[in-house]
Tab-separated table of C-alpha atoms in Angstrom:
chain	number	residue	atom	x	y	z
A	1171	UNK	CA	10.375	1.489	12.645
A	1172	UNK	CA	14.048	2.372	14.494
A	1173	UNK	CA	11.897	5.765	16.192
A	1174	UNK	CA	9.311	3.222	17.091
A	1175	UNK	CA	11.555	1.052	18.808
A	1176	UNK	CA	13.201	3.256	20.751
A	1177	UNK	CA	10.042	5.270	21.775
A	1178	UNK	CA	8.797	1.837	23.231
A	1179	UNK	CA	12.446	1.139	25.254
A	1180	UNK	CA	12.003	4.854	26.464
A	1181	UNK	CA	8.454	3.549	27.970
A	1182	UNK	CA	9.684	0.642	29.067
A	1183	UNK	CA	12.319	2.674	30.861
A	1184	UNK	CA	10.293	4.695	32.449
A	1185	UNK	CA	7.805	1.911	33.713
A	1186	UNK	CA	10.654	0.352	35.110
A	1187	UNK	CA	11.668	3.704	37.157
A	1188	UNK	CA	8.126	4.004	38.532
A	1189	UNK	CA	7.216	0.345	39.451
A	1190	UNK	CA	11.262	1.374	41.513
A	1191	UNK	CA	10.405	4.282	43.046
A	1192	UNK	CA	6.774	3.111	44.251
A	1193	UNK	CA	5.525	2.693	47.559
A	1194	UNK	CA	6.203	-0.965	48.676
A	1195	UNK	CA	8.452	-1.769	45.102
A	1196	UNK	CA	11.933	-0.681	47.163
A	1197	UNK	CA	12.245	-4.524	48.302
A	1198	UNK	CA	11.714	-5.933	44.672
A	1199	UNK	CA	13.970	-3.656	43.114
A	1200	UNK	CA	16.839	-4.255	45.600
A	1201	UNK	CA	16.444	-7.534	45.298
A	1202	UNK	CA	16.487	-7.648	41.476
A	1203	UNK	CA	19.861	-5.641	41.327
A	1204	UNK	CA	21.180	-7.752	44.039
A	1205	UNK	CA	20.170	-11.068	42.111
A	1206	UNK	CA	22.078	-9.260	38.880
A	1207	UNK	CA	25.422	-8.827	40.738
A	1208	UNK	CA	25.463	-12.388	41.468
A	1209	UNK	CA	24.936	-14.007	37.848
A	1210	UNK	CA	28.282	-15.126	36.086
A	1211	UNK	CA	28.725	-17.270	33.226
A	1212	UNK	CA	31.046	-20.020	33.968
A	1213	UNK	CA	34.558	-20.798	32.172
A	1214	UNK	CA	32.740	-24.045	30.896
A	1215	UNK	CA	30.011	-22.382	29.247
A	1216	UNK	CA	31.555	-22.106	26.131
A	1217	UNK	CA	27.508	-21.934	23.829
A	1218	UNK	CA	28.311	-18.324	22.751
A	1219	UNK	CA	27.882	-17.951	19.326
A	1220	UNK	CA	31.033	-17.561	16.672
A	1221	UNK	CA	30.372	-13.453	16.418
A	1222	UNK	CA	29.125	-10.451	17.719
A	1223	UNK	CA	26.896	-9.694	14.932
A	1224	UNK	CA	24.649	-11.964	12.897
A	1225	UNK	CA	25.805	-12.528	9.020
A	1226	UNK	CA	23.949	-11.058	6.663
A	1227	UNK	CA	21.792	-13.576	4.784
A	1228	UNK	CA	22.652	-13.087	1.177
A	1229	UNK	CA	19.402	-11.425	-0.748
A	1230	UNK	CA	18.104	-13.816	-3.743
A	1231	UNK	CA	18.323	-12.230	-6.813
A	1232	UNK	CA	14.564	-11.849	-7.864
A	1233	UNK	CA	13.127	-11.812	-11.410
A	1234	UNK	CA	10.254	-9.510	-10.744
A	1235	UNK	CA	7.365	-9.006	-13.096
A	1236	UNK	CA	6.867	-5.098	-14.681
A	1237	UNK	CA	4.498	-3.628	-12.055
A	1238	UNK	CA	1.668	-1.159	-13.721
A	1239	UNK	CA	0.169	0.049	-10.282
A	1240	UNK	CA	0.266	-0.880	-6.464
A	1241	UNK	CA	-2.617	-0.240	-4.730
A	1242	UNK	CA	-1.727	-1.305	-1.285
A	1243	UNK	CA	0.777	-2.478	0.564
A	1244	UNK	CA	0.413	-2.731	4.087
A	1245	UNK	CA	1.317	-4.209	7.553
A	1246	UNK	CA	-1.173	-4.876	10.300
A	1247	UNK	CA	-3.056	-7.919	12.020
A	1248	UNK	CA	-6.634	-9.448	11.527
A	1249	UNK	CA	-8.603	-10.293	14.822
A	1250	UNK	CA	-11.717	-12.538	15.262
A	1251	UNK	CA	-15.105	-10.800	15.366
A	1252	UNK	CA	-15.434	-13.047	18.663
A	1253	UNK	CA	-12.381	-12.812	20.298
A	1254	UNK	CA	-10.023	-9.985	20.771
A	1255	UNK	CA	-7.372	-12.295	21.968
A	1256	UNK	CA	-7.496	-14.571	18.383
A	1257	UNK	CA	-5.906	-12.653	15.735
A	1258	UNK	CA	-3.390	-13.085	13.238
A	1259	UNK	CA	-0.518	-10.616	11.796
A	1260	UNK	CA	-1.130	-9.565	8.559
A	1261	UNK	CA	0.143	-8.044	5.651
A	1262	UNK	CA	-0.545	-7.659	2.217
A	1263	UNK	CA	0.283	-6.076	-1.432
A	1264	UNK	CA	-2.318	-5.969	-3.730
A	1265	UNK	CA	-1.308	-4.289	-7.254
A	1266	UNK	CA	-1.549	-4.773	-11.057
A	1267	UNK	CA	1.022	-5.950	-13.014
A	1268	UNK	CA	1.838	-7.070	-17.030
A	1269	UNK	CA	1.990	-11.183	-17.471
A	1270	UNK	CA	1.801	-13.155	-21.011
A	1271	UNK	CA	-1.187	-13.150	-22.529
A	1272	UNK	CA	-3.569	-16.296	-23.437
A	1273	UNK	CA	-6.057	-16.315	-25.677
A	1274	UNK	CA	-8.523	-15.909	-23.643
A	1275	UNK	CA	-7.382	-12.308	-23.064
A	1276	UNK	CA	-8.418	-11.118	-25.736
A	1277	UNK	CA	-5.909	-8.213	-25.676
A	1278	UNK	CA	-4.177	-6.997	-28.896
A	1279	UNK	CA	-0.898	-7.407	-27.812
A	1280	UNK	CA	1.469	-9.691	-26.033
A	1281	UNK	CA	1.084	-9.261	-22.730
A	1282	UNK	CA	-2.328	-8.482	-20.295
A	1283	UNK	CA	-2.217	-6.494	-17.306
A	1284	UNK	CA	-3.987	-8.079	-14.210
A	1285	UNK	CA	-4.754	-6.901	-10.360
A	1286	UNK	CA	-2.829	-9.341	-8.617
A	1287	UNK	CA	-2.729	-10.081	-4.612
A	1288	UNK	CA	-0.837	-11.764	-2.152
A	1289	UNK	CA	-1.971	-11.446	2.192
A	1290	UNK	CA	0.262	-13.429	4.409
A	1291	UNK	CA	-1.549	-14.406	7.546
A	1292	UNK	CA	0.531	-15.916	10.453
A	1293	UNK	CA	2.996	-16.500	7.489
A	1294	UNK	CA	0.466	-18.448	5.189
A	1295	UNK	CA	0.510	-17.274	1.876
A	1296	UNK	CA	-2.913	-16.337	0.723
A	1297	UNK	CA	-3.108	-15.319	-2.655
A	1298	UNK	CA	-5.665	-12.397	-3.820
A	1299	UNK	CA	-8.071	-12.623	-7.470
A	1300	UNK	CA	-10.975	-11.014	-8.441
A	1301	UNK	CA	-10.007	-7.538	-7.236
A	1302	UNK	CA	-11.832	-4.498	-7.485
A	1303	UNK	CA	-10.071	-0.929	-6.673
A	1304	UNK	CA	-11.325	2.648	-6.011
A	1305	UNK	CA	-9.394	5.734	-4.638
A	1306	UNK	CA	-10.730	4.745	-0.983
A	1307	UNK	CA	-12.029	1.062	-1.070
A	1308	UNK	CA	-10.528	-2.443	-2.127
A	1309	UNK	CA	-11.811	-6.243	-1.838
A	1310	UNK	CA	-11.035	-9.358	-3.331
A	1311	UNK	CA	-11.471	-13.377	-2.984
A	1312	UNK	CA	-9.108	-15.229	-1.380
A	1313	UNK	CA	-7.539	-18.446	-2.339
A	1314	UNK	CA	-5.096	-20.983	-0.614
A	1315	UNK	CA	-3.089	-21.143	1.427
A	1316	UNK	CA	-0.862	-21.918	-1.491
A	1317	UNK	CA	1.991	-20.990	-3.981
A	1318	UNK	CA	0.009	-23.319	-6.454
A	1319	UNK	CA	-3.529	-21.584	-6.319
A	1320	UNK	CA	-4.985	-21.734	-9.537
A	1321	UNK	CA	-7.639	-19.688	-11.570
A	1322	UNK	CA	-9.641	-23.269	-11.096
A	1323	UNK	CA	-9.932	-23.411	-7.236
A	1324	UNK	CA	-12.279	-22.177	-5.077
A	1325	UNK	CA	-12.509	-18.997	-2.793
A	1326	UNK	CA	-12.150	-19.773	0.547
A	1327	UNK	CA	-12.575	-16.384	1.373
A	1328	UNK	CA	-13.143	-13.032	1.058
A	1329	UNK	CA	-11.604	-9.474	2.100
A	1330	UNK	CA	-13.479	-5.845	1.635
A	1331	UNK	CA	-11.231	-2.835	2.878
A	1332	UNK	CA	-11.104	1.064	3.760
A	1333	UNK	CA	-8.517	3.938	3.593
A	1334	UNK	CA	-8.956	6.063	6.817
A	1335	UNK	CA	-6.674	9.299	6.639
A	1336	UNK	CA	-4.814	9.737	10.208
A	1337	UNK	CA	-2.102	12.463	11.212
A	1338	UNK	CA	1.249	11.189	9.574
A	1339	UNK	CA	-0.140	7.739	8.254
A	1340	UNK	CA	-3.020	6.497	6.397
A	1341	UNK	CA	-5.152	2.777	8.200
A	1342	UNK	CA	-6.937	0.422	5.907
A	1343	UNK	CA	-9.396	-0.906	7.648
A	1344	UNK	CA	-12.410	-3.493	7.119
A	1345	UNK	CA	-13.560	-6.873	6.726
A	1346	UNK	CA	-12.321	-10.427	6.219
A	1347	UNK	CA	-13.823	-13.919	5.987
A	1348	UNK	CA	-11.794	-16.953	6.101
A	1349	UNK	CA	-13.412	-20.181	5.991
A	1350	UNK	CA	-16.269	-19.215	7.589
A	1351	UNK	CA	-14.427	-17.325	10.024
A	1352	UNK	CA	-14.840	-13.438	9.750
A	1353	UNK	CA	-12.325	-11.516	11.416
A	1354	UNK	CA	-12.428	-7.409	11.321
A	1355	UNK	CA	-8.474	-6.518	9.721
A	1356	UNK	CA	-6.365	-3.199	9.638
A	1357	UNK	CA	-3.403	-2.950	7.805
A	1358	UNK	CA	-0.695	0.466	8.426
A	1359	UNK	CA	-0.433	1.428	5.410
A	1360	UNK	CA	3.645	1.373	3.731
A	1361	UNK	CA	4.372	4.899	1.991
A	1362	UNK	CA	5.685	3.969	-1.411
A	1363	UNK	CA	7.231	6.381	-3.838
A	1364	UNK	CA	7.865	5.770	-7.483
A	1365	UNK	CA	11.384	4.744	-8.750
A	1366	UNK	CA	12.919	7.278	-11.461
A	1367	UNK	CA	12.694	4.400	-14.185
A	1368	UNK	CA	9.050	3.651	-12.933
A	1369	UNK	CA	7.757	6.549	-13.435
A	1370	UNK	CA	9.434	7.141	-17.124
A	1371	UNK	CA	8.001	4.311	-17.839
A	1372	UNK	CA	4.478	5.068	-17.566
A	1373	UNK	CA	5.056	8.475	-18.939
A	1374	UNK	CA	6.479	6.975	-21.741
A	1375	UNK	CA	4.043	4.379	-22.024
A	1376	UNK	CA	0.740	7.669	-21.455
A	1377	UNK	CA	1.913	9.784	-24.264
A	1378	UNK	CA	2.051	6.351	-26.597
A	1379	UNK	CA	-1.508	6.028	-25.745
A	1380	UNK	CA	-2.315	9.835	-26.184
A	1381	UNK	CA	-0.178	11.305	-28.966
A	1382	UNK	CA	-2.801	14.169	-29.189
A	1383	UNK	CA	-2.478	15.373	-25.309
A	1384	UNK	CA	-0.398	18.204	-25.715
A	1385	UNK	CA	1.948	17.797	-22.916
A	1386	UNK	CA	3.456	15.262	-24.225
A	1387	UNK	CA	3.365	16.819	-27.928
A	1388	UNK	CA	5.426	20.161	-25.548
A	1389	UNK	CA	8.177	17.395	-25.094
A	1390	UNK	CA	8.114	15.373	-28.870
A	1391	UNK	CA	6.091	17.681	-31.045
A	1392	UNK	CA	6.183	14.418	-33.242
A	1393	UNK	CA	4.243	12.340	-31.595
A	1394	UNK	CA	0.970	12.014	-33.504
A	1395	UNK	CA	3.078	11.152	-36.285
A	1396	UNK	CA	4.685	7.876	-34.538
A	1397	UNK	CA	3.349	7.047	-31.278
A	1398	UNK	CA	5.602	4.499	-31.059
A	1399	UNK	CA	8.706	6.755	-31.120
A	1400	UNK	CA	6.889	8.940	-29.066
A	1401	UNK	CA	6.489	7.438	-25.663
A	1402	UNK	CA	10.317	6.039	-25.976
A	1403	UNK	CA	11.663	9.521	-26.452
A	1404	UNK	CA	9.489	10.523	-23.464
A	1405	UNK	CA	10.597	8.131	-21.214
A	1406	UNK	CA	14.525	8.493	-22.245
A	1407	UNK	CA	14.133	12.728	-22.299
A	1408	UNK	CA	12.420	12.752	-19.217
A	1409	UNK	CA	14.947	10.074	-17.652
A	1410	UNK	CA	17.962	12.741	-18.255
A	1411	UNK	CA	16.072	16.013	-17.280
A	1412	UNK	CA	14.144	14.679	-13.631
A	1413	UNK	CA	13.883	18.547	-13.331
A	1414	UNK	CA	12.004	19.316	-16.500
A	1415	UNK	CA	9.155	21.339	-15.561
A	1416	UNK	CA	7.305	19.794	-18.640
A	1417	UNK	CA	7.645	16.419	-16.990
A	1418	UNK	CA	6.650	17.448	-14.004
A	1419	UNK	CA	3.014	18.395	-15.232
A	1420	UNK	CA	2.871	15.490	-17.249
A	1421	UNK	CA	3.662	13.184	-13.953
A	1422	UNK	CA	0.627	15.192	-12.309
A	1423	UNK	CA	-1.871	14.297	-15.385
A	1424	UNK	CA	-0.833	10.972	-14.858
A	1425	UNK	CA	-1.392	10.784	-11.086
A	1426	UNK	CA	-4.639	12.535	-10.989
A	1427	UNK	CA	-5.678	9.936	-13.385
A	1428	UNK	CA	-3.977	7.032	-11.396
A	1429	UNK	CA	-5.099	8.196	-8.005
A	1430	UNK	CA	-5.643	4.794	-6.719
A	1431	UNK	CA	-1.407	4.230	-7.121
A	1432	UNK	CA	-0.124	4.188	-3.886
A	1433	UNK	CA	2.840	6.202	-5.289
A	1434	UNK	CA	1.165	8.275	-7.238
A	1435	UNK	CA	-0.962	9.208	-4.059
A	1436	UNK	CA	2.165	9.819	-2.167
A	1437	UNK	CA	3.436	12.647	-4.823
A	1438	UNK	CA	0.099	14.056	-4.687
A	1439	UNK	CA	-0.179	14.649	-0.960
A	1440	UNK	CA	3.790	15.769	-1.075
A	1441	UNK	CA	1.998	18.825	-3.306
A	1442	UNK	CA	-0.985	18.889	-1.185
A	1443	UNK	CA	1.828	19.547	1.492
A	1444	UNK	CA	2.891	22.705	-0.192
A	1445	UNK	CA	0.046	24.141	-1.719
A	1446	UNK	CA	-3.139	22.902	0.260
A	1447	UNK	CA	-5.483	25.155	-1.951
A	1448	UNK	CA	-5.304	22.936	-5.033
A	1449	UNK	CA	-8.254	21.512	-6.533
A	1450	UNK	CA	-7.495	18.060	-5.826
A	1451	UNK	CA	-6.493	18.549	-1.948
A	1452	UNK	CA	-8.531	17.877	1.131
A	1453	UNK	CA	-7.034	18.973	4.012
A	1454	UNK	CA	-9.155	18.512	7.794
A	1455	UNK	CA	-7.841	19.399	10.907
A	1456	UNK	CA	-8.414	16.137	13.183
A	1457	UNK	CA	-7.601	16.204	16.844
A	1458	UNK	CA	-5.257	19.586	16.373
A	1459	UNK	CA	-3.195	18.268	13.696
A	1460	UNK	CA	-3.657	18.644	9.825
A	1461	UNK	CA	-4.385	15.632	7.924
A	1462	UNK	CA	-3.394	15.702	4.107
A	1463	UNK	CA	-5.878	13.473	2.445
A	1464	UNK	CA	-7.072	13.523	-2.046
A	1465	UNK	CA	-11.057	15.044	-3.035
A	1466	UNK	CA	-12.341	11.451	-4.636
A	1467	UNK	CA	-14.092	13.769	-6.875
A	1468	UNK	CA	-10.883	15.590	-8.321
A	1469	UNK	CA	-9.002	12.792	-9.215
A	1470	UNK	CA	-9.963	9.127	-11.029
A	1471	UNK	CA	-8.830	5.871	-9.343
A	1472	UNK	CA	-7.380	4.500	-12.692
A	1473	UNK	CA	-7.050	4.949	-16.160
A	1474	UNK	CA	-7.651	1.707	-18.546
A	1475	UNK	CA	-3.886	1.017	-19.843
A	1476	UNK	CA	-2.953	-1.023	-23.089
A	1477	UNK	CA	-3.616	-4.544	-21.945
A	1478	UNK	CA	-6.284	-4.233	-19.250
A	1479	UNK	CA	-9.271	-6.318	-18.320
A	1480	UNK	CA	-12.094	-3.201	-17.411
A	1481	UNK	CA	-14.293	-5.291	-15.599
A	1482	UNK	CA	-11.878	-4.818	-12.710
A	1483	UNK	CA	-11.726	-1.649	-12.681
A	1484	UNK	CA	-14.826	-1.395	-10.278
A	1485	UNK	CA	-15.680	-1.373	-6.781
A	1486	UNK	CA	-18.673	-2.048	-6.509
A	1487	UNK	CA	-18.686	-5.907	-6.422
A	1488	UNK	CA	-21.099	-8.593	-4.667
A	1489	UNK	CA	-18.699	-9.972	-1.957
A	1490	UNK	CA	-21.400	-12.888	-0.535
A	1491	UNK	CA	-19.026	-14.076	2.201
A	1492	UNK	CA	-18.762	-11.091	3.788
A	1493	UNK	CA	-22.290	-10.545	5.080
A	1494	UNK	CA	-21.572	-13.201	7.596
A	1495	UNK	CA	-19.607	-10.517	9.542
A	1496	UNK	CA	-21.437	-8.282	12.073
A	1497	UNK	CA	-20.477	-5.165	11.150
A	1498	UNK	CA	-19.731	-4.717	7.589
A	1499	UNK	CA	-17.673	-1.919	5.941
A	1500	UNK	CA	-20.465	-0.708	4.534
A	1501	UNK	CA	-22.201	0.252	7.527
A	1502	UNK	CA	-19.413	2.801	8.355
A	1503	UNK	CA	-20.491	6.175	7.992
A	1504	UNK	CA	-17.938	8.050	6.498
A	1505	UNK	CA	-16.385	10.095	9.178
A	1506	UNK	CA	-16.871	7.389	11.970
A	1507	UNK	CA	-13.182	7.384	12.679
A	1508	UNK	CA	-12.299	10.631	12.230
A	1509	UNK	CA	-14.678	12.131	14.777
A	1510	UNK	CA	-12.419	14.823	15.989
A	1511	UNK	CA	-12.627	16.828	12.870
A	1512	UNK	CA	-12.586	20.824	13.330
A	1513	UNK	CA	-12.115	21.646	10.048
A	1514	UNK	CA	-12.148	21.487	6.521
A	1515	UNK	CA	-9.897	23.288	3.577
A	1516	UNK	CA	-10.438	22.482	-0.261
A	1517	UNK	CA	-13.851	20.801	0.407
């Protein structure tokens, strides 16, 4: 964001030097600098603040819930289908995480893992149900604008969305109705690698479900024996050793499995960066420049964990509000915004 900025006062800059230097501009630019010599502030104008710097607002301590996966998390704006000139900023984080279970669960232990959603239009909190994940593709219902929006109350809307792999950054693009209104979105997508005691965790917590894989039996041999045991040593062995080759591979069995992990999808592409010819890298040269992207057909968007509803697991969901918008995702033929392509490697 800081290289952003100052790339834009560079252009800024320089648009001030040429509107200076043009034919007929010499007047206006005199006069400007003239009218800037003259400005004072008086003795009596004493509304200057108390300090050079703003105070730093002190951060609330948060009591966040045990994320499983995040999806997407993004930054971008949603404009009206009928004017270019009504839109909204946007941004969103859409991810799964481990709440109490009910009965209605269904779930043989405490706690259920759920694909949860929040989008924050013009600073309205929206929050996101019903959500349905692949590697490349995610949509949801809307509900709100609320902090109160219950399981009870209605959709008032619905949002369908696309990766699209660009040089340096990935764009989620698509579709999104709100009350009636459709509105086509795009969201920057917000690089996100994992934390050391994430991704112990779910190591820990793979190797508890799958005593028998032997990559985690290479690290506790005794883990068909307690499973329990197993996934705890895991996590605490691989917490001390972040170098462990043996954890290493058994972070890559996870990811491939987990591909639709923003994080994990970050790690992959780092190797893709190193060693394009592996079997889960697609690499295409668009407009000159290589663009690291994952083969959907190498990888799996997510493995069922301990806890999780399935029927959420897929993509492929009816989303009626959305066919009031003119051109839907689906219409998008898959290289439509990457028509600059040259080039292919691991296809």
């Amino acid at each position: 964001m800081r290289k952003f900025i100052l790339v834009l006062i560079a252009l800024l800059l320089a648009a001030a030097y040429t509107v200076a230097v043009d034919g007929g501009a010499d007047d206006i630019a005199i006069t400007a600098l003239n009218q800037s010599d003259s400005i004072e502030v008086p003795e009596t104008d004493t509304a200057v603040g108390t300090d050079l710097v703003a105070a730093e607002k002190p951060k609330p301590t948060l009591v966040r819930r045990p994320i499983t996966r995040l999806h997407l998390t993004g930054n971008g704006i949603a404009i009206s289908e009928l004017d270019a000139f009504d839109f909204m900023h946007a941004k969103v984080v859409i991810g799964a995480v481990k709440v109490m279970a009910t009965s209605a669960d269904a779930v043989d232990t405490d706690f259920a893992v759920r694909r949860l959603g929040v989008l924050m239009l013009d600073e309205k909190k929206y929050h996101l149900k019903d959500i349905a994940v692949s590697i490349d593709e995610i949509s949801a219902e809307i509900y709100g604008p609320t902090t109160t929006a219950t399981a009870s109350s209605e959709a008032i809307g619905e949002i369908k969305v696309k990766r699209f792999e660009k040089p340096g950054r990935d764009i989620w693009a698509g579709n999104l109705v709100l009350n009636e209104k459709a509105y086509n979105v795009y969201f920057l997508g917000v690089k996100r690698n994992f934390r050391l005691t994430e991704i112990t965790q779910k190591l820990g917590e793979y190797c508890e479900e799958n005593t028998e894989d032997t990559k985690c039996k290479k690290i506790v041999p005794t883990c068909t024996q307690n499973s329990e045991d197993c996934g705890e040593r895991i996590e605490e062995h691989c917490k001390n050793n972040t170098t462990d080759q043996k954890c290493l591979q058994l972070k890559k069995l996870y990811c491939l499995k987990n591909a639709s992990d923003e994080r994990c999808r970050e790690y992959l592409k780092g190797l893709c960066e190193k060693y394009p010819k592996l079997a889960h890298c697609r690499i295409r040269t668009v407009a000159g420049q290589n663009v690291v992207g994952i083969k959907p057909t190498a990888v799996s968007a997510a493995t069922v964990e301990t806890g999780e509803v399935t029927d959420t697991l897929v993509v492929r969901k009816v989303r009626p509000k959305l066919t009031v918008v003119k051109k839907p995702i689906e219409s998008v033929s898959p290289g439509a915004a990457e028509q600059s392509v040259t080039g292919a490697i691991g296809e």
